[in-house]
Amino acid sequence: MPTVQRRRRLPTKAGWVTLFGVVPDHGLHRRASDVFRVIAGIVLFALGTVGALSYSKLERSIHSAVESLPDPLLRVATIANGGGVVVAIVVVYAIALSSRRIRFISGLSIALVGGSLLTLGLQHVIDAPAVIGAAAKELSHYPQYPPLRLTVLAAVFFVAGPELTRPSRRLMTTLLTIVAVSAVARTEGYPAGVFGAIALGWALAAAIHLILGSPDGAPDPNEVSSDLDSIDISVDDVSVSSVQAWGEKAYSATRSDGTPLRIIVIGRDATDAQLLTKIGRFLWYKDSGPVLSFGRQQQIEHRAFALLLAERAGVQVPSVVTAATIGSRGDATLVLEAIKGDTLDQMK
């Protein structure tokens, strides 16, 4: 009888194995979530632009609060905002070069050059004379929108994020926060400008990931085998399946008794992929399809239940072995007995 199992916490190894390392490259992946990041980044940048057209009391308060921080902290922030930015970008480039990943190096180059040109172009397009006049009474120097240095740094960091280990990402987030605070304190970027710059860098990085792809972040076959073994399912010869669906990763394996299996691991992009599919169906067929399932566990439970009902009705479908949330990362996993034959899209 197939089972639906809840998440089981497993011991994990320490994340700080190396500070300047890259994640294993199991292949490229274009995430559905990157589409939403592009859209959300553009919307947030537009909101920042609206905020840039006025210098509000809230921005004055934030600027004054940051400016009143202890001098040692402001000096550290100023150093980070100056030479620290250059050093950080050079270090990220060095990591990319040492990894010998053309995609990684190309993405950083596009973020650096493209981000600079895009920001300079936007600075000429976006004009806020009312802001300059209002801010002249409060600030000795009024910055351009969006701030060039912060936008480029954000784009480079967000492009590099999926390629780097967790400690490296945490370090980049810390530096980006320090530079943002320094930008507010030293008027190289008022709060709306800082907000818009980070949003623009985020959107640009997501667009680059859509074009070039990024590491898929899916477990490798050895991890899949180990995770299944933790719920008493022993498998051999685990390999990535040639048949894949957007938002999930499929593997082929053989059970200890010789039964061929198809293992489906649903990642965090599955819900985004499902939403984009519904939008596409609505635009093309005027029918959005089934109701969204917002949780990964809910998705595999629904799929397993549908297969069980189909099997009970006499339809030839893969038998469900288990549906579980397993592994240290809590991957939602559906294990099926593989059946031979053509899929619907292969039939004529």
Coordinates of C-alpha atoms in Angstrom, one line a residue:
M1 CA 0.0 0.0 0.0
P2 CA 1.5 3.4 -1.0
T3 CA 2.2 5.8 1.8
V4 CA 2.3 9.5 2.1
Q5 CA 4.9 10.5 4.6
R6 CA 5.6 13.8 6.3
R7 CA 8.9 15.6 6.6
R8 CA 11.6 13.8 8.5
R9 CA 14.4 16.0 9.9
L10 CA 17.8 14.6 9.1
P11 CA 21.2 15.6 10.4
T12 CA 23.0 18.0 8.2
K13 CA 26.7 18.8 7.8
A14 CA 28.0 22.2 8.6
G15 CA 27.4 24.8 5.9
W16 CA 30.7 26.5 6.4
V17 CA 32.8 24.0 4.5
T18 CA 34.4 26.7 2.4
L19 CA 34.0 30.5 2.2
F20 CA 34.7 31.1 -1.4
G21 CA 33.4 28.0 -3.2
V22 CA 30.9 27.2 -6.0
V23 CA 28.1 24.7 -5.9
P24 CA 28.3 21.5 -7.9
D25 CA 27.1 22.0 -11.4
H26 CA 24.5 19.4 -12.2
G27 CA 23.4 21.2 -15.3
L28 CA 21.5 24.3 -16.4
H29 CA 18.0 25.3 -15.2
R30 CA 15.8 28.1 -16.2
R31 CA 13.6 28.7 -13.2
A32 CA 10.0 29.8 -13.4
S33 CA 10.6 31.9 -10.3
D34 CA 13.1 34.1 -12.4
V35 CA 10.1 35.2 -14.5
F36 CA 8.4 36.5 -11.4
R37 CA 11.7 38.1 -10.2
V38 CA 12.0 40.1 -13.5
I39 CA 8.4 41.3 -13.2
A40 CA 8.6 42.0 -9.5
G41 CA 11.9 43.8 -9.9
I42 CA 10.6 46.1 -12.6
V43 CA 7.5 46.9 -10.5
L44 CA 9.6 47.6 -7.4
F45 CA 12.0 49.8 -9.5
A46 CA 9.0 51.7 -10.8
L47 CA 7.8 52.3 -7.3
G48 CA 11.3 53.5 -6.4
T49 CA 11.1 55.9 -9.3
V50 CA 7.8 57.3 -8.0
G51 CA 9.4 57.7 -4.6
A52 CA 12.4 59.5 -6.3
L53 CA 10.0 62.2 -7.5
S54 CA 9.6 63.5 -4.0
Y55 CA 11.8 63.8 -0.9
S56 CA 9.4 62.7 1.8
K57 CA 9.5 63.2 5.6
L58 CA 10.0 59.5 6.0
E59 CA 13.2 59.6 3.8
R60 CA 14.4 62.6 5.8
S61 CA 13.9 60.6 9.0
I62 CA 15.7 57.6 7.6
H63 CA 18.6 59.7 6.3
S64 CA 18.9 61.5 9.7
A65 CA 18.8 58.2 11.6
V66 CA 21.5 56.6 9.5
E67 CA 23.6 59.7 9.6
S68 CA 23.5 59.7 13.4
L69 CA 25.1 56.3 13.6
P70 CA 28.5 56.2 15.5
D71 CA 31.4 57.5 13.4
P72 CA 33.3 54.2 13.5
L73 CA 30.3 52.4 11.9
L74 CA 29.9 55.1 9.3
R75 CA 33.7 54.9 8.5
V76 CA 33.4 51.1 7.9
A77 CA 30.3 51.7 5.7
T78 CA 32.1 54.4 3.7
I79 CA 35.2 52.1 3.2
A80 CA 32.9 49.2 2.1
N81 CA 31.0 51.6 -0.2
G82 CA 34.3 52.7 -1.8
G83 CA 37.1 50.2 -2.2
G84 CA 35.1 47.4 -0.7
V85 CA 32.8 47.4 -3.7
V86 CA 35.7 47.1 -6.1
V87 CA 37.4 44.3 -4.0
A88 CA 34.1 42.4 -3.8
I89 CA 33.5 42.4 -7.5
V90 CA 37.1 41.4 -8.2
V91 CA 36.8 38.5 -5.7
V92 CA 33.6 37.3 -7.3
Y93 CA 35.2 37.5 -10.8
A94 CA 38.2 35.5 -9.5
I95 CA 35.9 32.8 -8.2
A96 CA 34.1 32.7 -11.6
L97 CA 37.4 32.5 -13.4
S98 CA 38.7 29.7 -11.1
S99 CA 35.5 27.7 -11.7
R100 CA 36.0 27.9 -15.5
R101 CA 32.3 28.1 -16.0
I102 CA 31.6 30.2 -19.1
R103 CA 28.1 30.8 -18.0
F104 CA 29.2 32.2 -14.7
I105 CA 31.8 34.5 -16.2
S106 CA 29.5 35.6 -19.0
G107 CA 26.7 36.4 -16.5
L108 CA 29.0 38.6 -14.4
S109 CA 30.3 40.4 -17.4
I110 CA 26.7 41.2 -18.6
A111 CA 25.7 42.3 -15.2
L112 CA 28.8 44.6 -14.9
V113 CA 28.7 46.1 -18.4
G114 CA 25.0 45.9 -19.0
G115 CA 24.1 47.1 -15.6
S116 CA 26.4 50.1 -15.9
L117 CA 25.0 51.1 -19.3
L118 CA 21.4 50.5 -18.2
T119 CA 21.8 52.6 -15.1
L120 CA 23.5 55.5 -16.9
G121 CA 20.7 55.5 -19.5
L122 CA 18.1 55.5 -16.8
Q123 CA 19.8 58.4 -15.0
H124 CA 19.5 60.5 -18.2
V125 CA 15.8 59.5 -18.7
I126 CA 14.6 59.9 -15.1
D127 CA 14.5 63.6 -14.2
A128 CA 13.3 64.8 -10.9
P129 CA 13.8 68.6 -10.7
A130 CA 11.3 68.9 -7.9
V131 CA 13.3 66.4 -5.8
I132 CA 16.6 68.3 -6.4
G133 CA 15.0 71.5 -5.3
A134 CA 13.4 70.0 -2.2
A135 CA 16.5 68.1 -1.3
A136 CA 18.9 71.0 -1.7
K137 CA 17.7 72.3 1.6
E138 CA 18.5 69.0 3.3
L139 CA 21.4 67.4 1.5
S140 CA 24.7 68.9 0.4
H141 CA 24.7 66.6 -2.6
Y142 CA 21.7 65.1 -4.3
P143 CA 22.4 61.7 -6.0
Q144 CA 21.3 60.6 -9.4
Y145 CA 18.6 57.9 -9.7
P146 CA 19.3 55.0 -9.7
P147 CA 22.7 55.0 -8.0
L148 CA 25.3 53.4 -10.3
R149 CA 27.6 51.7 -7.8
L150 CA 24.8 50.1 -5.8
T151 CA 22.9 48.9 -8.9
V152 CA 25.9 47.3 -10.5
L153 CA 27.0 45.7 -7.2
A154 CA 23.4 44.3 -6.6
A155 CA 23.3 42.9 -10.2
V156 CA 26.7 41.2 -9.9
F157 CA 25.9 39.7 -6.5
F158 CA 22.4 38.4 -7.5
V159 CA 23.9 36.9 -10.7
A160 CA 26.6 35.2 -8.7
G161 CA 24.3 34.0 -5.9
P162 CA 23.1 30.6 -7.4
E163 CA 26.7 29.7 -8.3
L164 CA 28.2 30.2 -4.9
T165 CA 28.0 28.4 -1.6
R166 CA 25.8 29.6 1.2
P167 CA 28.6 31.2 3.2
S168 CA 29.6 33.2 0.2
R169 CA 26.0 34.3 -0.4
R170 CA 25.7 35.4 3.3
L171 CA 28.9 37.4 3.0
M172 CA 27.6 39.2 -0.2
T173 CA 24.3 40.0 1.5
T174 CA 26.1 41.5 4.4
L175 CA 28.3 43.7 2.2
L176 CA 25.3 44.7 0.1
T177 CA 23.5 45.8 3.2
I178 CA 26.5 47.8 4.5
V179 CA 26.8 49.5 1.1
A180 CA 23.1 50.4 1.1
V181 CA 23.3 51.9 4.5
S182 CA 26.4 53.9 3.5
A183 CA 24.7 55.1 0.4
V184 CA 21.9 56.5 2.5
A185 CA 24.2 58.0 5.1
R186 CA 26.6 59.6 2.5
T187 CA 23.8 60.7 0.2
E188 CA 25.0 58.7 -2.7
G189 CA 21.5 57.2 -2.6
Y190 CA 18.5 58.4 -0.7
P191 CA 16.2 55.6 0.6
A192 CA 14.0 55.5 -2.5
G193 CA 17.1 55.4 -4.7
V194 CA 18.6 52.5 -2.7
F195 CA 15.4 50.6 -2.9
G196 CA 15.1 51.1 -6.7
A197 CA 18.8 50.3 -7.3
I198 CA 18.5 46.9 -5.5
A199 CA 15.3 46.1 -7.3
L200 CA 16.8 47.0 -10.7
G201 CA 19.9 44.8 -10.0
W202 CA 17.6 42.0 -8.8
A203 CA 15.5 42.2 -12.0
L204 CA 18.6 42.4 -14.3
A205 CA 20.1 39.3 -12.6
A206 CA 16.9 37.3 -13.0
A207 CA 16.8 38.2 -16.7
I208 CA 20.4 37.0 -17.1
H209 CA 19.5 33.7 -15.4
L210 CA 16.6 33.3 -17.8
I211 CA 18.9 33.8 -20.8
L212 CA 22.0 31.9 -19.7
G213 CA 20.5 29.5 -17.1
S214 CA 21.8 28.8 -13.6
P215 CA 22.7 25.7 -11.6
D216 CA 19.5 23.8 -11.1
G217 CA 20.1 23.2 -7.4
A218 CA 18.5 19.7 -7.6
P219 CA 19.9 16.8 -5.6
D220 CA 22.4 14.6 -7.4
P221 CA 21.7 10.9 -7.9
N222 CA 23.7 9.9 -4.8
E223 CA 21.7 12.3 -2.7
V224 CA 18.4 10.9 -4.1
S225 CA 19.6 7.4 -3.3
S226 CA 20.6 8.4 0.3
D227 CA 17.3 10.3 0.9
L228 CA 15.2 7.3 -0.2
D229 CA 17.3 5.0 1.9
S230 CA 16.3 7.1 4.9
I231 CA 12.7 6.1 4.4
D232 CA 13.5 2.4 3.8
I233 CA 13.4 2.4 0.0
S234 CA 16.7 0.9 -1.3
V235 CA 17.5 1.9 -4.9
D236 CA 20.3 1.3 -7.3
D237 CA 21.5 2.8 -10.6
V238 CA 19.9 6.2 -10.0
S239 CA 20.3 8.6 -13.0
V240 CA 18.7 11.7 -14.3
S241 CA 15.8 10.9 -16.5
S242 CA 15.7 12.0 -20.1
V243 CA 12.1 13.1 -19.7
Q244 CA 11.7 16.2 -17.6
A245 CA 9.0 18.7 -16.7
W246 CA 9.4 22.4 -15.8
G247 CA 9.7 23.0 -12.1
E248 CA 10.7 19.5 -11.1
K249 CA 13.5 17.0 -11.6
A250 CA 12.9 13.3 -12.6
Y251 CA 15.2 10.4 -12.0
S252 CA 15.3 6.8 -13.1
A253 CA 16.3 4.0 -10.7
T254 CA 16.0 0.3 -10.0
R255 CA 14.6 -1.1 -6.7
S256 CA 16.5 -3.8 -4.9
D257 CA 14.0 -6.4 -6.2
G258 CA 14.6 -5.2 -9.8
T259 CA 11.5 -3.0 -10.2
P260 CA 12.2 0.0 -12.3
L261 CA 11.3 3.3 -10.6
R262 CA 10.6 6.9 -11.7
I263 CA 11.5 9.4 -9.0
I264 CA 10.1 12.9 -9.2
V265 CA 11.6 15.6 -7.0
I266 CA 9.5 18.8 -6.8
G267 CA 11.5 21.9 -6.1
R268 CA 10.5 25.4 -5.0
D269 CA 10.0 26.5 -8.6
A270 CA 7.1 24.0 -9.1
T271 CA 4.4 26.4 -7.9
D272 CA 5.8 29.2 -10.1
A273 CA 5.9 26.9 -13.1
Q274 CA 2.3 25.8 -12.4
L275 CA 1.1 29.4 -12.2
L276 CA 2.8 30.4 -15.5
T277 CA 1.3 27.3 -17.1
K278 CA -2.2 28.4 -15.9
I279 CA -1.6 31.9 -17.3
G280 CA -0.5 30.4 -20.7
R281 CA -3.5 28.1 -20.8
F282 CA -5.9 31.0 -20.0
L283 CA -4.4 33.2 -22.8
W284 CA -4.3 30.4 -25.3
Y285 CA -7.3 28.3 -24.5
K286 CA -9.4 30.7 -22.3
D287 CA -9.3 28.0 -19.6
S288 CA -6.8 28.2 -16.8
G289 CA -7.0 24.5 -15.9
P290 CA -7.0 23.0 -12.4
V291 CA -6.8 24.9 -9.2
L292 CA -3.4 25.9 -8.0
S293 CA -1.7 23.8 -5.3
F294 CA 0.5 26.2 -3.4
G295 CA 2.6 23.7 -1.4
R296 CA 5.0 21.1 -2.8
Q297 CA 3.8 18.5 -0.4
Q298 CA 0.2 19.3 -1.5
Q299 CA 1.2 18.9 -5.1
I300 CA 2.7 15.4 -4.8
E301 CA -0.2 14.3 -2.6
H302 CA -2.7 15.4 -5.2
R303 CA -0.8 13.7 -8.0
A304 CA -0.4 10.5 -6.0
F305 CA -4.2 10.5 -5.2
A306 CA -5.1 11.0 -8.8
L307 CA -2.9 8.1 -9.9
L308 CA -4.4 5.9 -7.2
L309 CA -7.9 6.7 -8.4
A310 CA -6.9 6.1 -12.0
E311 CA -5.4 2.8 -11.1
R312 CA -8.5 1.7 -9.2
A313 CA -10.6 2.6 -12.3
G314 CA -8.5 0.2 -14.4
V315 CA -6.4 2.8 -16.2
Q316 CA -2.8 1.8 -16.9
V317 CA -0.8 4.3 -14.9
P318 CA 2.4 4.1 -12.8
S319 CA 1.8 2.5 -9.4
V320 CA 2.6 4.8 -6.5
V321 CA 5.3 3.6 -4.2
T322 CA 5.4 6.6 -1.8
A323 CA 4.9 10.4 -1.7
A324 CA 7.1 12.0 0.9
T325 CA 9.0 15.1 1.9
I326 CA 12.5 13.8 2.5
G327 CA 16.1 14.9 2.8
S328 CA 17.8 17.6 4.7
R329 CA 16.4 20.2 2.3
G330 CA 12.8 18.9 2.6
D331 CA 12.5 17.9 -1.1
A332 CA 8.9 16.8 -2.0
T333 CA 9.4 13.5 -3.7
L334 CA 7.0 11.1 -5.5
V335 CA 8.2 7.6 -6.2
L336 CA 6.5 5.6 -8.9
E337 CA 6.9 2.2 -10.5
A338 CA 7.9 3.0 -14.1
I339 CA 5.9 1.5 -16.9
K340 CA 7.0 1.0 -20.5
G341 CA 5.3 2.8 -23.4
D342 CA 5.0 6.1 -25.2
T343 CA 3.9 9.2 -23.3
L344 CA 0.9 11.2 -24.6
D345 CA 3.0 13.8 -26.3
Q346 CA 4.9 11.0 -28.2
M347 CA 1.7 9.4 -29.6
K348 CA 0.5 10.3 -33.1

